[in-house]
Amino acid sequence: MKTIQILDKEFALSIPECEIQSAIDAVAKQINRDLAGKNPLFLSILNGAFMYTADLMKRIEIPCQISFIKMASYASTKSTGRVTELIGLDQNLLGRTVVVVEDIVDSGLTMKEVVELLKAKGAAEVRVSTLLFKPNALKYDVPLHYVALRIPNDFIVGYGLDYDGYGRNTRDIYSLVK
Ligand code: 5GP
Ligand code: MG
C-alpha cells in the first residue's frame, strides 16, 4: 500500500488518479447533456477545487463561463452565528444558471450557505458539482446535482485538498492512517 507523509501524519492511497478521472468523465457528460443551451456560469471554490475544476472544465463542451471565488467565514459581532461571505464574485448573477464547483461536501453547511448567497444575488438556478461527498457526514439539506465520488467519513488529502495547507499537489487522493 502506497503511503505518503504530510507534516506529522501518514496518509494511504485511497482513490487513484484513473478512478478520479473516470468519475469526472461521467459528471462532465451529465453536465454537457443537462445544461446545453443554458449558458451556465461555473463558480469554482478556491483553494480546494482548483484541480477538480481544471479537469472538469477540459471536458465541458457547451458555451459557458468560468470564474473563481473564495469563501470567508467569521464570527458575527452582532448575533451568535457565523457570517459567510463570497470573495471575488464580480459577475451579475441575475437570471443565470450557476454551477458551484466544490472539492468536498462533508456536513453540507458550507455548500448550503454558498447556494443561499448565490440565490440571494439573483441566480435563476444553482446546481452543485462536488468532486467528493461524504454521505454519512451530511447534516444540512443541500441539493447535490453532480457528485463524482462518494467516500466514507475519513479525512482525505490530495488532488487539491490539503492538510494544513500541504498535500494539494498530488494526482491521487489519500486518506489519513489512524
Ligand atoms: P462542510 O461545510 O460540508 O462540513 O465542510 C466542507 C469543507 O470542509 C470543505 O470545503 C473542506 O474545506 C473541508 N473538509 C471536509 N472534509 C475534508 C477532508 O476529508 N479533507 C480535507 N482536506 N478537507 C475537508
Ligand atoms: Mg472547499
Short mmCIF file of C-alpha atoms and ligand atoms in Angstrom, two decimals:
data_model
loop_
_atom_site.label_atom_id
_atom_site.label_comp_id
_atom_site.label_asym_id
_atom_site.label_seq_id
_atom_site.Cartn_x
_atom_site.Cartn_y
_atom_site.Cartn_z
CA MET A 1 0.00 0.00 0.00
CA LYS A 2 1.43 3.34 -1.06
CA THR A 3 1.67 5.88 1.75
CA ILE A 4 2.83 9.47 1.97
CA GLN A 5 3.90 11.63 4.90
CA ILE A 6 2.47 15.14 5.26
CA LEU A 7 3.77 17.11 8.23
CA ASP A 8 3.15 14.86 11.26
CA LYS A 9 0.66 12.49 9.64
CA GLU A 10 0.69 9.44 7.42
CA PHE A 11 -1.78 9.04 4.55
CA ALA A 12 -2.51 5.95 2.47
CA LEU A 13 -3.52 5.85 -1.19
CA SER A 14 -7.30 5.83 -1.33
CA ILE A 15 -8.51 6.90 -4.78
CA PRO A 16 -6.06 6.54 -7.68
CA GLU A 17 -5.87 9.08 -10.50
CA CYS A 18 -7.60 6.81 -13.04
CA GLU A 19 -10.64 6.43 -10.79
CA ILE A 20 -10.86 10.19 -10.22
CA GLN A 21 -10.61 10.88 -13.94
CA SER A 22 -13.28 8.40 -14.96
CA ALA A 23 -15.63 9.75 -12.28
CA ILE A 24 -15.11 13.24 -13.72
CA ASP A 25 -15.80 11.91 -17.24
CA ALA A 26 -19.22 10.73 -16.09
CA VAL A 27 -20.09 14.02 -14.36
CA ALA A 28 -18.97 16.08 -17.37
CA LYS A 29 -21.17 14.02 -19.70
CA GLN A 30 -24.15 14.65 -17.46
CA ILE A 31 -23.47 18.41 -17.27
CA ASN A 32 -22.97 18.67 -21.06
CA ARG A 33 -26.32 16.99 -21.52
CA ASP A 34 -28.28 18.81 -18.78
CA LEU A 35 -27.04 22.35 -19.30
CA ALA A 36 -26.81 22.63 -23.08
CA GLY A 37 -28.35 25.95 -24.10
CA LYS A 38 -28.34 27.28 -20.53
CA ASN A 39 -25.13 29.32 -20.82
CA PRO A 40 -24.01 28.26 -17.32
CA LEU A 41 -21.58 30.17 -15.13
CA PHE A 42 -19.25 27.76 -13.31
CA LEU A 43 -18.08 29.13 -9.97
CA SER A 44 -15.12 27.25 -8.56
CA ILE A 45 -14.49 27.48 -4.83
CA LEU A 46 -10.83 28.13 -4.09
CA ASN A 47 -8.49 26.76 -2.92
CA GLY A 48 -9.58 23.12 -2.73
CA ALA A 49 -11.46 22.85 -6.03
CA PHE A 50 -8.70 24.13 -8.32
CA MET A 51 -7.55 20.77 -9.64
CA TYR A 52 -11.03 19.31 -9.99
CA THR A 53 -12.15 22.47 -11.80
CA ALA A 54 -9.32 22.24 -14.33
CA ASP A 55 -10.04 18.59 -15.14
CA LEU A 56 -13.82 19.05 -15.20
CA MET A 57 -13.75 22.13 -17.43
CA LYS A 58 -11.48 20.44 -20.02
CA ARG A 59 -14.43 18.12 -20.63
CA ILE A 60 -17.23 20.71 -20.78
CA GLU A 61 -18.13 21.29 -24.39
CA ILE A 62 -21.07 23.69 -24.12
CA PRO A 63 -20.76 27.51 -24.14
CA CYS A 64 -20.11 28.62 -20.56
CA GLN A 65 -18.18 30.98 -18.33
CA ILE A 66 -15.80 30.05 -15.51
CA SER A 67 -14.87 32.12 -12.51
CA PHE A 68 -13.26 31.57 -9.12
CA ILE A 69 -14.41 32.64 -5.68
CA LYS A 70 -13.30 32.18 -2.10
CA MET A 71 -15.40 31.69 1.00
CA ALA A 72 -14.70 33.70 4.10
CA SER A 73 -16.34 32.77 7.39
CA TYR A 74 -16.06 34.73 10.56
CA ALA A 75 -17.97 35.04 13.83
CA SER A 76 -20.56 37.78 13.71
CA THR A 77 -20.21 40.60 16.25
CA LYS A 78 -23.98 41.10 16.36
CA SER A 79 -25.51 37.65 16.51
CA THR A 80 -24.25 34.35 17.75
CA GLY A 81 -23.93 32.91 14.27
CA ARG A 82 -21.27 32.78 11.61
CA VAL A 83 -21.19 35.20 8.73
CA THR A 84 -20.21 33.77 5.38
CA GLU A 85 -19.07 35.93 2.52
CA LEU A 86 -18.16 35.23 -1.10
CA ILE A 87 -14.93 36.94 -2.14
CA GLY A 88 -14.14 37.71 -5.77
CA LEU A 89 -17.60 37.38 -7.27
CA ASP A 90 -17.71 40.03 -9.99
CA GLN A 91 -20.40 38.63 -12.31
CA ASN A 92 -24.01 39.67 -12.43
CA LEU A 93 -25.93 36.53 -11.47
CA LEU A 94 -29.39 37.80 -12.40
CA GLY A 95 -31.20 35.07 -14.28
CA ARG A 96 -28.07 32.90 -14.63
CA THR A 97 -27.71 29.16 -14.24
CA VAL A 98 -24.81 28.83 -11.80
CA VAL A 99 -22.85 25.63 -11.22
CA VAL A 100 -20.84 25.64 -8.00
CA VAL A 101 -17.67 23.57 -8.34
CA GLU A 102 -16.53 22.33 -4.92
CA ASP A 103 -13.90 19.88 -3.70
CA ILE A 104 -15.82 18.13 -0.94
CA VAL A 105 -19.17 18.21 0.85
CA ASP A 106 -18.93 17.00 4.44
CA SER A 107 -21.66 18.32 6.78
CA GLY A 108 -23.06 20.36 3.89
CA LEU A 109 -23.03 23.63 5.84
CA THR A 110 -20.58 25.41 3.54
CA MET A 111 -22.48 24.41 0.42
CA LYS A 112 -25.85 25.34 1.93
CA GLU A 113 -24.54 28.82 2.68
CA VAL A 114 -22.97 29.23 -0.77
CA VAL A 115 -26.18 28.21 -2.51
CA GLU A 116 -28.23 30.63 -0.38
CA LEU A 117 -25.84 33.52 -1.06
CA LEU A 118 -25.89 32.87 -4.82
CA LYS A 119 -29.69 32.69 -4.90
CA ALA A 120 -29.87 35.94 -2.91
CA LYS A 121 -27.77 37.54 -5.66
CA GLY A 122 -30.43 36.64 -8.22
CA ALA A 123 -29.21 33.37 -9.75
CA ALA A 124 -32.12 31.69 -11.54
CA GLU A 125 -30.83 28.24 -10.74
CA VAL A 126 -27.93 26.97 -8.64
CA ARG A 127 -26.53 23.50 -9.23
CA VAL A 128 -23.78 21.89 -7.19
CA SER A 129 -20.96 19.84 -8.63
CA THR A 130 -18.73 18.31 -5.97
CA LEU A 131 -15.77 16.03 -6.53
CA LEU A 132 -16.26 14.24 -3.21
CA PHE A 133 -19.24 13.65 -0.95
CA LYS A 134 -19.35 12.03 2.49
CA PRO A 135 -22.98 10.83 2.70
CA ASN A 136 -22.60 9.71 6.31
CA ALA A 137 -21.48 13.16 7.45
CA LEU A 138 -24.29 15.17 5.83
CA LYS A 139 -26.24 17.29 8.35
CA TYR A 140 -27.73 20.03 6.20
CA ASP A 141 -30.28 19.83 3.45
CA VAL A 142 -28.42 20.80 0.31
CA PRO A 143 -29.11 19.72 -3.27
CA LEU A 144 -26.12 17.88 -4.80
CA HIS A 145 -26.73 17.53 -8.53
CA TYR A 146 -23.36 16.25 -9.67
CA VAL A 147 -21.31 14.07 -7.31
CA ALA A 148 -18.19 12.49 -8.78
CA LEU A 149 -17.19 10.22 -5.87
CA ARG A 150 -18.86 9.11 -2.63
CA ILE A 151 -16.45 8.38 0.21
CA PRO A 152 -16.56 7.24 3.86
CA ASN A 153 -16.07 9.64 6.78
CA ASP A 154 -12.27 9.66 6.64
CA PHE A 155 -10.03 12.70 6.41
CA ILE A 156 -8.57 12.84 2.93
CA VAL A 157 -5.93 14.92 1.15
CA GLY A 158 -4.54 15.35 -2.33
CA TYR A 159 -5.84 16.41 -5.72
CA GLY A 160 -6.47 19.93 -4.39
CA LEU A 161 -7.39 19.04 -0.82
CA ASP A 162 -4.98 19.94 1.95
CA TYR A 163 -3.76 19.10 5.40
CA ASP A 164 -2.73 22.39 6.98
CA GLY A 165 -2.03 23.86 3.55
CA TYR A 166 0.10 20.92 2.37
CA GLY A 167 -0.66 17.96 0.16
CA ARG A 168 -2.79 19.65 -2.50
CA ASN A 169 -0.36 18.79 -5.31
CA THR A 170 -0.93 15.08 -5.85
CA ARG A 171 -2.67 13.24 -8.70
CA ASP A 172 -4.25 10.68 -6.35
CA ILE A 173 -6.34 11.05 -3.20
CA TYR A 174 -5.02 9.77 0.14
CA SER A 175 -6.76 9.10 3.44
CA LEU A 176 -5.44 9.54 6.95
CA VAL A 177 -3.94 6.43 8.53
CA LYS A 178 -5.34 6.17 12.07
P1 5GP B 1 -18.79 21.16 5.32
O1 5GP B 1 -19.18 22.62 5.42
O2 5GP B 1 -19.53 20.41 4.25
O3 5GP B 1 -18.90 20.47 6.66
O4 5GP B 1 -17.26 21.11 5.01
C1 5GP B 1 -16.76 21.41 3.79
C2 5GP B 1 -15.32 21.86 3.89
O5 5GP B 1 -14.61 21.17 4.91
C3 5GP B 1 -14.61 21.54 2.60
O6 5GP B 1 -14.72 22.58 1.65
C4 5GP B 1 -13.20 21.29 3.06
O7 5GP B 1 -12.50 22.52 3.10
C5 5GP B 1 -13.34 20.77 4.47
N1 5GP B 1 -13.25 19.28 4.53
C6 5GP B 1 -14.23 18.41 4.85
N2 5GP B 1 -13.80 17.15 4.83
C7 5GP B 1 -12.50 17.20 4.47
C8 5GP B 1 -11.48 16.19 4.27
O8 5GP B 1 -11.67 14.97 4.40
N3 5GP B 1 -10.26 16.64 3.89
C9 5GP B 1 -9.97 17.97 3.71
N4 5GP B 1 -8.74 18.28 3.33
N5 5GP B 1 -10.90 18.94 3.89
C10 5GP B 1 -12.15 18.56 4.27
MG MG B 2 -13.65 23.57 -0.01
#
